[in-house]
Amino acid sequence: MPLITYRKALNDALAEELLRDENVVLLGEEVAEYNGAYKVTEGLWARFGSKRVVDTPISEAGFVGMAVGASMLGIRPVVELMFWSFSYVTFDQIINNAGCVRYMSGGQIACPIVIRGPANGGTNVGATHSHTPENFLANTPGLKVVCPATAYDAKGLMKAAIRDNDPVMFMENTLLYGEQWEVPEEEYLIPIGVADVKREGTDISLIAHGRAVLTCLKAAEILQAQHGISAEVVDLRSIRPLDEETLLASVRKTHRAVLVEENKPFCGVDAQIASLIQEKAFDELDAPIQRISALDAPAIYSPPLEKLQLPTPDRVVQKALSIC
Amino acid sequence: MPLITYRKALNDALAEELLRDENVVLLGEEVAEYNGAYKVTEGLWARFGSKRVVDTPISEAGFVGMAVGASMLGIRPVVELMFWSFSYVTFDQIINNAGCVRYMSGGQIACPIVIRGPANGGTNVGATHSHTPENFLANTPGLKVVCPATAYDAKGLMKAAIRDNDPVMFMENTLLYGEQWEVPEEEYLIPIGVADVKREGTDISLIAHGRAVLTCLKAAEILQAQHGISAEVVDLRSIRPLDEETLLASVRKTHRAVLVEENKPFCGVDAQIASLIQEKAFDELDAPIQRISALDAPAIYSPPLEKLQLPTPDRVVQKALSIC
Amino acid sequence: MMEAESRSFADAEINRCLTPEEKIQFLRQMFRIRRFEQTSLKAYNAGKMGGFLHLYTGQESVAVATISLLGENDHVITAYRDHGHALVCGMEMGECMAEFFGKATGSSKGKGGSMHLFAPDKRYWGGHGIVAGQTPLGLGIAYALKYKGIRGCCLCYLGDGAVNQGVFHESLNLASLMSLPVIYIIENNGYSMGTSLARSSAFKQMLAQRAEGYNIPWDHANGENIYEMRVKTQAAIERAHEESRPTVLEIATYRYYGHSVADANARKYRTPEEIEHYKTYHDPLRLWQKRLVDEGILTEEQADAIDHEARAEAEVASRFADESPFPTEADIFTDVYSEVDQPVGDGPHGTYFFN
Amino acid sequence: MMEAESRSFADAEINRCLTPEEKIQFLRQMFRIRRFEQTSLKAYNAGKMGGFLHLYTGQESVAVATISLLGENDHVITAYRDHGHALVCGMEMGECMAEFFGKATGSSKGKGGSMHLFAPDKRYWGGHGIVAGQTPLGLGIAYALKYKGIRGCCLCYLGDGAVNQGVFHESLNLASLMSLPVIYIIENNGYSMGTSLARSSAFKQMLAQRAEGYNIPWDHANGENIYEMRVKTQAAIERAHEESRPTVLEIATYRYYGHSVADANARKYRTPEEIEHYKTYHDPLRLWQKRLVDEGILTEEQADAIDHEARAEAEVASRFADESPFPTEADIFTDVYSEVDQPVGDGPHGTYFFN
Ligand SMILES: Cc1ncc(C[n+]2csc(CCOP(=O)(O)OP(=O)(O)O)c2C)c(N)n1
Ligand SMILES: Cc1ncc(C[n+]2csc(CCOP(=O)(O)OP(=O)(O)O)c2C)c(N)n1
Ligand SMILES: [Mg+2]
Ligand SMILES: [Mg+2]
């Protein structure tokens, strides 16, 4: 299988879906002529033209709302937020219009929209540009939320998201765009709501989403090599719907769990996962579930400090050792 | 002690602080001449005039941002959101400007603002008007979040919030405005970050915030009367900062906990509380922590159904029995 | 307004071509809205429904006149004061009233309430509770039409208070920049809740003039005058259909009741005289009825009969709503995700609900 | 611009009263900004800092001219392209450069980065990364001044792309309605990232005209011409001071570098000729220097000396930044809550951080 970047995987997914369905349209700031601030849409404007790949002004509430409205008539907009941090200027359109219109219309209206872009810290862009709102969005019944950790997952999930009839919030990571993974040439889709065991293990479950999955894989190597501990790494992939079965099965096997995320801790995704595990696998737990999240302050700018603010393999190892 | 309503308690707190500090100013839609959509500011415009009690247009992002800016120069704005649901059109101003300006300026700038208003379902106003974003806001380091359940707490916490040098998100409940409690005539403040044991008990801890506290108190009565179970009711009062000690002490005493909130379940406040308890009192738990939240769908309009969507004493009793 | 100008609206081609039956139909629609709302108000006061109820009474002519011009590819979207638009777009009184009552037979199965009436099959897209939240949605409908190559437009209504939400301005810029066939109709009833126009908005001549900054044509019309509104709306529709360009049209109107039925101050921020003056001299229903009588195409008796029919229809709707069942507890969880309601392939996967 | 008009700006009272030293100081400030940025660019390319770095090079005259008029009760707030405003407001190169390097000696202790320079003691309120997010903050500063009865104003800068954020419009309405002494200065450099003005904004004559819809006076100025900017800014300041009324002032300018240093397309959406043309014929630094030489108050040699001083100052700043320590891990948790940093009474109560 060819090695391609996470960025290219997304780009391929978008191109394939643009080709497949003429109702798919990409919208966002700098997505067309500029090829995307992070080049995820590179070449698509040249290939598909100004009708299918559309630059917008800096009006997130306006163009997200516009895309929601268009989706009600059967258009399938894929809207880029240059950063998910900017979702806060269009939060109302996402939560109330995309998230509630189906319900409030008694099921008469569907909203097949994808909103995508990077949601991560770690690139020294400061507090306002480093938000990770997957927990806010997944709190909202009516929205789906996916956070792919690899190029393979990014491609398969993006194609599924575009074909999905519900609004899908698709969270990428600028630190992953340049990373490579094996991705098959043949078409494939990954259903939303299915977690992936990225590494099998028997002693402890490391449960994560997004880039934290890679942090866990590194930690698992260290745990194996230096401590003889066999860690299983579960990648949630999709936050809502959530594949409870897979993560509970892992915990039932290992009886210990460390949850790792780049989200802030208070009411982060892993608060929910911890709450779930302790409720549904209480008697299986040999130790309290441990969590590692971003250090609980606004994202600091200072480059070396910011690295410490996000979960590191070392912190995961230490936490794992504390309960093994 | 005189019995006064939750609404009057807030009104008194606002009046006292307006009188005490000339930098306190109330701002919001219909807060002045109309006396407030829910009459929390009744009489204040007549008493304090147009400089201190200010009507705004329907521009939440504009006037919240304006208030944040004014607070940087030492004004102490108390901004009403007619509903906390409308915070989504000003989410960026709250999270990025109020929440991050202190950090990003390296502590040079304080933002002594209070944003207040009702955050609750249960009044048949539909999905877009029934949001309870205390979990989103408490996720955000830099913001404080309080959710008073009684008139007494509302008054003491509001006065503390106005004097606080950090941005405080103050969440009221339209269903409580008309309820009465004893409130002393002498001045008092309630420090933010201190929970309150609203009822002592030995067999199980019911932990809640906002109106769910009252639901728990009713459930505790039933548990006592009909099942001989002694339930302790812990009112968090403040979500961030959080009085971990008090809630953990309760769990260490009762060894069982049911968490009750009107928040939606996924990454709700109680996900965090559950995560905390299982981590810090793992060996003290005799049963999995149970949670009762709003039924996990957008708020339904239909009046009888909406009643079922929020936690009821009966559901709390059933959950408690399931682990007692 | 000058007598001559008023006559010229009546004489415009778009109005001259109206048949007497069409003109009478406008009256019928206004009566239907008014009687429907009166019946709903009674039901509200009897505790048959909850929450808000934003009456359109006094503004009926706006929805009737503007929507009367729409063809089969033209769409409508509005805010929470949506009863008039819903009925004129063809929704049944019964499904609307049942929605108010929170019944399973309601247009949204009791899930939306009075602010959220929808009938996409009639190209009526709601009913939206967040002030100005519908303005980019209306833009999106226009976008979809243009994208699909359909010659149509979207009428997007908003209030005089709603113009101060930022998203409306973002929408104006997008509408002009992308050349979209959206027509923003500002129903200026002089108040946003208890706040008069002058206390909520800074402007030069009128609110619609803000469109100028976006190079969007704008106009204003008197909401009492159906002929005038039709002329001005028609110009906007032609601009949308022919040039795919947006318009902002401000219509002066008035609401008789409070902001919503729960508006305790309804009679405080406006003088009773002001309200009475409107009812007496500017009631669009009364004025149109008089005009039809003057034009000799209707007698007072016929008008009364129309009124009676409307009352009767509203009564039937109310009974229907009353007798309908409430949704069940299980219904709370339907219509959240299409994938749960209508699984595709081997889905749905994973847990969707977390209680 | 007509020769005569240009002369009349120079002859305006506000410019005639300038001393030679003041005029030379403008040049010095422009050199300081430019050399500071060149040094920072070198440091960026050497990996001394991360994230974004939005160079103001080409626009220096705007901050210099407009801020030159401010008195002790006048305030400044801007967006992320903030180096020029920061230096002109009196921030030291060292604290700014250290901030870029993420050092504990930085103006925000390394917590804010280049987009977030603040000096409230100099009435300079940042440095804001969310497009147009600063526009209501500027309004709030003006609000506070008026509230306290202080005769002052706030200059709030934004870009040509930022005008399309809704919150700016909400701010305009509030500014006019509440009569606040805020002056919005649109630094129109023709591009928002890679998008030209024409592709991002619909307008009639110019962006500032949108102010008209809010009954706010507006004007425009040529960013090459310090005298003109001073005249037009002064009019706005007087309006703010005397009448407590807002103004929108659009200033035509140009940035030489990409949107940020990380802008890979910097030379794609604009032709190299366009950029060269600006540098050659419209460089504000060069133009002002020439003018001062023409006015006979400066020699080329003196100008070179000023340039040298600026370079040297920037070098010192860079060394200072380089040699400064990074914050410690514990510093991550300070400056989040004042109550934690400076406890009042028996506080703080409860848990503030949740790792
Ligand atoms: C963002 C937001 N802010 C506030 C409200 C509360 N609210 C509902 S309607 C309304 C007044 C709107 O007035 P206007 O736009 O003139 O419309 P009208 O009610 O007169 O039809 C207000 C303040 C809301 N629903 N949404
Ligand atoms: C709400 C928001 N959307 C998008 C961005 C990303 N962004 C930062 S600057 C910028 C361009 C702004 O252009 P302009 O306002 O003209 O200012 P200039 O950079 O030219 O000074 C964009 C799109 C952002 N920071 N905030
Ligand atoms: Mg109105
Ligand atoms: Mg620009």
Tab-separated table of N, CA, C and O in Angstrom, chain B residues 2-80:
chain	number	residue	atom	x	y	z
B	2	PRO	N	-36.806	36.743	56.574
B	2	PRO	CA	-37.895	36.889	55.602
B	2	PRO	C	-37.760	35.871	54.466
B	2	PRO	O	-36.654	35.511	54.076
B	3	LEU	N	-38.895	35.453	53.981
B	3	LEU	CA	-38.943	34.600	52.794
B	3	LEU	C	-38.923	35.497	51.575
B	3	LEU	O	-39.785	36.365	51.434
B	4	ILE	N	-37.960	35.314	50.715
B	4	ILE	CA	-38.015	36.076	49.458
B	4	ILE	C	-37.749	35.159	48.279
B	4	ILE	O	-37.210	34.058	48.426
B	5	THR	N	-38.143	35.641	47.104
B	5	THR	CA	-37.953	34.798	45.920
B	5	THR	C	-36.503	34.863	45.460
B	5	THR	O	-35.763	35.802	45.768
B	6	TYR	N	-36.163	33.862	44.707
B	6	TYR	CA	-34.858	33.771	44.031
B	6	TYR	C	-34.659	35.031	43.196
B	6	TYR	O	-33.592	35.648	43.204
B	7	ARG	N	-35.718	35.448	42.519
B	7	ARG	CA	-35.640	36.661	41.695
B	7	ARG	C	-35.308	37.874	42.551
B	7	ARG	O	-34.424	38.668	42.234
B	8	LYS	N	-36.018	37.994	43.672
B	8	LYS	CA	-35.826	39.154	44.541
B	8	LYS	C	-34.431	39.116	45.162
B	8	LYS	O	-33.783	40.170	45.336
B	9	ALA	N	-33.975	37.937	45.461
B	9	ALA	CA	-32.637	37.811	46.048
B	9	ALA	C	-31.584	38.341	45.074
B	9	ALA	O	-30.656	39.056	45.459
B	10	LEU	N	-31.764	37.985	43.809
B	10	LEU	CA	-30.838	38.483	42.790
B	10	LEU	C	-30.969	39.994	42.657
B	10	LEU	O	-29.976	40.725	42.566
B	11	ASN	N	-32.191	40.436	42.638
B	11	ASN	CA	-32.461	41.866	42.503
B	11	ASN	C	-31.822	42.634	43.659
B	11	ASN	O	-31.172	43.671	43.458
B	12	ASP	N	-31.966	42.113	44.853
B	12	ASP	CA	-31.362	42.768	46.017
B	12	ASP	C	-29.839	42.782	45.905
B	12	ASP	O	-29.192	43.782	46.219
B	13	ALA	N	-29.289	41.671	45.470
B	13	ALA	CA	-27.828	41.605	45.333
B	13	ALA	C	-27.352	42.656	44.340
B	13	ALA	O	-26.384	43.386	44.589
B	14	LEU	N	-28.046	42.748	43.221
B	14	LEU	CA	-27.660	43.731	42.203
B	14	LEU	C	-27.779	45.147	42.758
B	14	LEU	O	-26.876	45.977	42.594
B	15	ALA	N	-28.885	45.411	43.432
B	15	ALA	CA	-29.103	46.755	43.984
B	15	ALA	C	-28.014	47.092	45.003
B	15	ALA	O	-27.443	48.192	44.979
B	16	GLU	N	-27.721	46.165	45.877
B	16	GLU	CA	-26.701	46.433	46.899
B	16	GLU	C	-25.343	46.717	46.274
B	16	GLU	O	-24.617	47.610	46.708
B	17	GLU	N	-25.009	45.974	45.248
B	17	GLU	CA	-23.693	46.169	44.630
B	17	GLU	C	-23.664	47.439	43.772
B	17	GLU	O	-22.637	48.111	43.696
B	18	LEU	N	-24.774	47.758	43.150
B	18	LEU	CA	-24.847	49.027	42.403
B	18	LEU	C	-24.618	50.201	43.353
B	18	LEU	O	-23.957	51.182	43.021
B	19	LEU	N	-25.176	50.050	44.528
B	19	LEU	CA	-25.076	51.105	45.526
B	19	LEU	C	-23.659	51.190	46.091
B	19	LEU	O	-23.126	52.275	46.333
B	20	ARG	N	-23.058	50.049	46.282
B	20	ARG	CA	-21.751	49.976	46.924
B	20	ARG	C	-20.621	50.488	46.040
B	20	ARG	O	-19.690	51.131	46.497
B	21	ASP	N	-20.718	50.151	44.749
B	21	ASP	CA	-19.575	50.417	43.863
B	21	ASP	C	-20.078	51.074	42.586
B	21	ASP	O	-20.790	50.469	41.793
B	22	GLU	N	-19.632	52.298	42.389
B	22	GLU	CA	-20.159	53.037	41.238
B	22	GLU	C	-19.637	52.521	39.906
B	22	GLU	O	-20.102	52.947	38.855
B	23	ASN	N	-18.677	51.611	39.950
B	23	ASN	CA	-18.219	51.031	38.692
B	23	ASN	C	-19.073	49.854	38.235
B	23	ASN	O	-18.867	49.316	37.149
B	24	VAL	N	-20.002	49.443	39.068
B	24	VAL	CA	-20.895	48.352	38.675
B	24	VAL	C	-21.973	48.907	37.742
B	24	VAL	O	-22.607	49.921	38.042
B	25	VAL	N	-22.133	48.256	36.602
B	25	VAL	CA	-23.160	48.694	35.650
B	25	VAL	C	-23.866	47.459	35.098
B	25	VAL	O	-23.230	46.443	34.826
B	26	LEU	N	-25.180	47.537	35.004
B	26	LEU	CA	-25.944	46.419	34.447
B	26	LEU	C	-26.235	46.702	32.990
B	26	LEU	O	-26.669	47.803	32.633
B	27	LEU	N	-26.030	45.700	32.154
B	27	LEU	CA	-26.247	45.854	30.720
B	27	LEU	C	-27.014	44.655	30.197
B	27	LEU	O	-26.802	43.537	30.676
B	28	GLY	N	-27.827	44.867	29.181
B	28	GLY	CA	-28.488	43.728	28.546
B	28	GLY	C	-29.759	44.129	27.851
B	28	GLY	O	-30.218	45.277	27.952
B	29	GLU	N	-30.324	43.172	27.153
B	29	GLU	CA	-31.566	43.427	26.427
B	29	GLU	C	-32.719	43.542	27.416
B	29	GLU	O	-32.962	42.626	28.197
B	30	GLU	N	-33.399	44.653	27.378
B	30	GLU	CA	-34.610	44.857	28.172
B	30	GLU	C	-34.370	44.890	29.681
B	30	GLU	O	-35.304	44.749	30.467
B	31	VAL	N	-33.141	45.093	30.095
B	31	VAL	CA	-32.895	45.088	31.543
B	31	VAL	C	-33.344	46.378	32.224
B	31	VAL	O	-33.606	46.391	33.427
B	32	ALA	N	-33.444	47.470	31.462
B	32	ALA	CA	-33.698	48.773	32.082
B	32	ALA	C	-35.181	49.129	32.047
B	32	ALA	O	-35.934	48.794	32.969
B	33	GLU	N	-35.616	49.742	30.980
B	33	GLU	CA	-36.975	50.271	30.938
B	33	GLU	C	-38.049	49.191	31.054
B	33	GLU	O	-39.128	49.422	31.575
B	34	TYR	N	-37.736	48.038	30.553
B	34	TYR	CA	-38.701	46.926	30.561
B	34	TYR	C	-38.640	46.167	31.888
B	34	TYR	O	-39.462	45.312	32.153
B	35	ASN	N	-37.613	46.452	32.683
B	35	ASN	CA	-37.432	45.793	33.980
B	35	ASN	C	-36.941	44.359	33.898
B	35	ASN	O	-36.998	43.617	34.877
B	36	GLY	N	-36.459	43.981	32.698
B	36	GLY	CA	-35.925	42.620	32.561
B	36	GLY	C	-36.971	41.666	32.022
B	36	GLY	O	-38.122	41.677	32.461
B	37	ALA	N	-36.580	40.842	31.076
B	37	ALA	CA	-37.538	39.899	30.482
B	37	ALA	C	-38.124	39.006	31.568
B	37	ALA	O	-39.293	38.640	31.519
B	38	TYR	N	-37.318	38.664	32.560
B	38	TYR	CA	-37.806	37.849	33.668
B	38	TYR	C	-37.834	38.641	34.976
B	38	TYR	O	-37.846	38.064	36.050
B	39	LYS	N	-37.762	39.954	34.824
B	39	LYS	CA	-37.965	40.860	35.963
B	39	LYS	C	-36.906	40.764	37.061
B	39	LYS	O	-37.134	41.163	38.195
B	40	VAL	N	-35.766	40.244	36.702
B	40	VAL	CA	-34.703	40.164	37.709
B	40	VAL	C	-34.184	41.563	38.039
B	40	VAL	O	-33.789	41.844	39.167
B	41	THR	N	-34.225	42.448	37.054
B	41	THR	CA	-33.701	43.804	37.275
B	41	THR	C	-34.814	44.805	37.593
B	41	THR	O	-34.609	46.013	37.503
B	42	GLU	N	-35.949	44.294	37.989
B	42	GLU	CA	-37.103	45.178	38.217
B	42	GLU	C	-36.778	46.353	39.151
B	42	GLU	O	-36.204	46.172	40.232
B	43	GLY	N	-37.155	47.515	38.707
B	43	GLY	CA	-37.018	48.701	39.550
B	43	GLY	C	-35.624	49.321	39.565
B	43	GLY	O	-35.430	50.425	40.071
B	44	LEU	N	-34.652	48.630	39.016
B	44	LEU	CA	-33.280	49.132	39.143
B	44	LEU	C	-33.009	50.332	38.242
B	44	LEU	O	-32.294	51.258	38.610
B	45	TRP	N	-33.631	50.325	37.077
B	45	TRP	CA	-33.459	51.472	36.174
B	45	TRP	C	-34.093	52.717	36.795
B	45	TRP	O	-33.498	53.795	36.815
B	46	ALA	N	-35.274	52.520	37.339
B	46	ALA	CA	-35.960	53.653	37.972
B	46	ALA	C	-35.116	54.186	39.123
B	46	ALA	O	-35.002	55.393	39.335
B	47	ARG	N	-34.483	53.272	39.832
B	47	ARG	CA	-33.736	53.688	41.010
B	47	ARG	C	-32.341	54.217	40.677
B	47	ARG	O	-31.884	55.195	41.275
B	48	PHE	N	-31.670	53.585	39.746
B	48	PHE	CA	-30.263	53.952	39.502
B	48	PHE	C	-30.037	54.737	38.218
B	48	PHE	O	-28.940	55.254	37.993
B	49	GLY	N	-31.045	54.780	37.361
B	49	GLY	CA	-30.918	55.618	36.169
B	49	GLY	C	-30.210	54.956	35.001
B	49	GLY	O	-29.680	53.842	35.112
B	50	SER	N	-30.200	55.689	33.912
B	50	SER	CA	-29.762	55.145	32.625
B	50	SER	C	-28.265	54.943	32.504
B	50	SER	O	-27.798	54.295	31.580
B	51	LYS	N	-27.513	55.530	33.403
B	51	LYS	CA	-26.073	55.305	33.321
B	51	LYS	C	-25.706	53.938	33.901
B	51	LYS	O	-24.808	53.261	33.408
B	52	ARG	N	-26.419	53.548	34.937
B	52	ARG	CA	-26.046	52.341	35.668
B	52	ARG	C	-26.809	51.103	35.201
B	52	ARG	O	-26.387	49.972	35.490
B	53	VAL	N	-27.922	51.311	34.536
B	53	VAL	CA	-28.752	50.188	34.095
B	53	VAL	C	-29.110	50.475	32.638
B	53	VAL	O	-29.867	51.394	32.348
B	54	VAL	N	-28.533	49.674	31.741
B	54	VAL	CA	-28.466	50.070	30.336
B	54	VAL	C	-29.099	49.025	29.414
B	54	VAL	O	-28.696	47.855	29.406
B	55	ASP	N	-30.070	49.472	28.634
B	55	ASP	CA	-30.651	48.603	27.608
B	55	ASP	C	-29.727	48.513	26.399
B	55	ASP	O	-29.136	49.510	25.991
B	56	THR	N	-29.662	47.339	25.835
B	56	THR	CA	-28.834	47.147	24.636
B	56	THR	C	-29.686	46.617	23.499
B	56	THR	O	-30.741	46.021	23.732
B	57	PRO	N	-29.227	46.796	22.277
B	57	PRO	CA	-29.889	46.129	21.147
B	57	PRO	C	-29.614	44.613	21.198
B	57	PRO	O	-28.883	44.134	22.080
B	58	ILE	N	-30.188	43.898	20.257
B	58	ILE	CA	-30.036	42.433	20.234
B	58	ILE	C	-28.725	42.098	19.538
B	58	ILE	O	-28.695	41.646	18.403
B	59	SER	N	-27.653	42.342	20.212
B	59	SER	CA	-26.297	42.220	19.654
B	59	SER	C	-25.402	41.633	20.736
B	59	SER	O	-24.509	42.299	21.249
B	60	GLU	N	-25.641	40.387	21.072
B	60	GLU	CA	-24.928	39.798	22.213
B	60	GLU	C	-23.423	39.837	22.038
B	60	GLU	O	-22.684	40.120	22.989
B	61	ALA	N	-22.930	39.510	20.848
B	61	ALA	CA	-21.477	39.523	20.661
B	61	ALA	C	-20.952	40.938	20.866
B	61	ALA	O	-19.914	41.149	21.492
B	62	GLY	N	-21.688	41.900	20.345
B	62	GLY	CA	-21.268	43.291	20.476
B	62	GLY	C	-21.259	43.768	21.916
B	62	GLY	O	-20.267	44.311	22.391
B	63	PHE	N	-22.339	43.538	22.638
B	63	PHE	CA	-22.352	44.129	23.982
B	63	PHE	C	-21.592	43.300	25.019
B	63	PHE	O	-21.075	43.865	25.987
B	64	VAL	N	-21.492	42.010	24.817
B	64	VAL	CA	-20.624	41.247	25.725
B	64	VAL	C	-19.173	41.667	25.496
B	64	VAL	O	-18.427	41.921	26.445
B	65	GLY	N	-18.786	41.772	24.230
B	65	GLY	CA	-17.427	42.223	23.938
B	65	GLY	C	-17.180	43.619	24.487
B	65	GLY	O	-16.113	43.906	25.047
B	66	MET	N	-18.168	44.474	24.335
B	66	MET	CA	-18.049	45.828	24.868
B	66	MET	C	-17.839	45.794	26.384
B	66	MET	O	-16.994	46.516	26.928
B	67	ALA	N	-18.583	44.956	27.030
B	67	ALA	CA	-18.462	44.850	28.491
B	67	ALA	C	-17.088	44.303	28.883
B	67	ALA	O	-16.485	44.761	29.857
B	68	VAL	N	-16.604	43.348	28.120
B	68	VAL	CA	-15.260	42.824	28.407
B	68	VAL	C	-14.245	43.959	28.267
B	68	VAL	O	-13.383	44.162	29.130
B	69	GLY	N	-14.361	44.716	27.198
B	69	GLY	CA	-13.449	45.844	26.991
B	69	GLY	C	-13.537	46.849	28.125
B	69	GLY	O	-12.521	47.315	28.645
B	70	ALA	N	-14.749	47.172	28.532
B	70	ALA	CA	-14.923	48.141	29.622
B	70	ALA	C	-14.335	47.597	30.924
B	70	ALA	O	-13.734	48.340	31.701
B	71	SER	N	-14.482	46.303	31.126
B	71	SER	CA	-13.959	45.714	32.373
B	71	SER	C	-12.439	45.803	32.434
B	71	SER	O	-11.859	45.886	33.513
B	72	MET	N	-11.799	45.797	31.286
B	72	MET	CA	-10.336	45.900	31.266
B	72	MET	C	-9.883	47.239	31.855
B	72	MET	O	-8.774	47.363	32.360
B	73	LEU	N	-10.770	48.239	31.773
B	73	LEU	CA	-10.452	49.555	32.341
B	73	LEU	C	-11.052	49.749	33.728
B	73	LEU	O	-11.097	50.874	34.234
B	74	GLY	N	-11.535	48.679	34.315
B	74	GLY	CA	-11.964	48.785	35.702
B	74	GLY	C	-13.460	48.934	35.923
B	74	GLY	O	-13.914	48.999	37.069
B	75	ILE	N	-14.220	49.024	34.849
B	75	ILE	CA	-15.675	48.977	35.003
B	75	ILE	C	-16.031	47.544	35.404
B	75	ILE	O	-15.326	46.603	35.053
B	76	ARG	N	-17.107	47.371	36.151
B	76	ARG	CA	-17.504	46.022	36.560
B	76	ARG	C	-18.892	45.712	36.005
B	76	ARG	O	-19.898	45.793	36.716
B	77	PRO	N	-18.938	45.333	34.727
B	77	PRO	CA	-20.243	45.124	34.095
B	77	PRO	C	-20.885	43.808	34.536
B	77	PRO	O	-20.205	42.797	34.693
B	78	VAL	N	-22.170	43.885	34.758
B	78	VAL	CA	-22.968	42.689	34.999
B	78	VAL	C	-23.901	42.596	33.794
B	78	VAL	O	-24.809	43.404	33.633
B	79	VAL	N	-23.613	41.646	32.933
B	79	VAL	CA	-24.305	41.576	31.656
B	79	VAL	C	-25.369	40.497	31.710
B	79	VAL	O	-25.073	39.346	32.029
B	80	GLU	N	-26.594	40.866	31.390
B	80	GLU	CA	-27.641	39.847	31.313
B	80	GLU	C	-27.718	39.277	29.907
B	80	GLU	O	-27.802	40.027	28.926
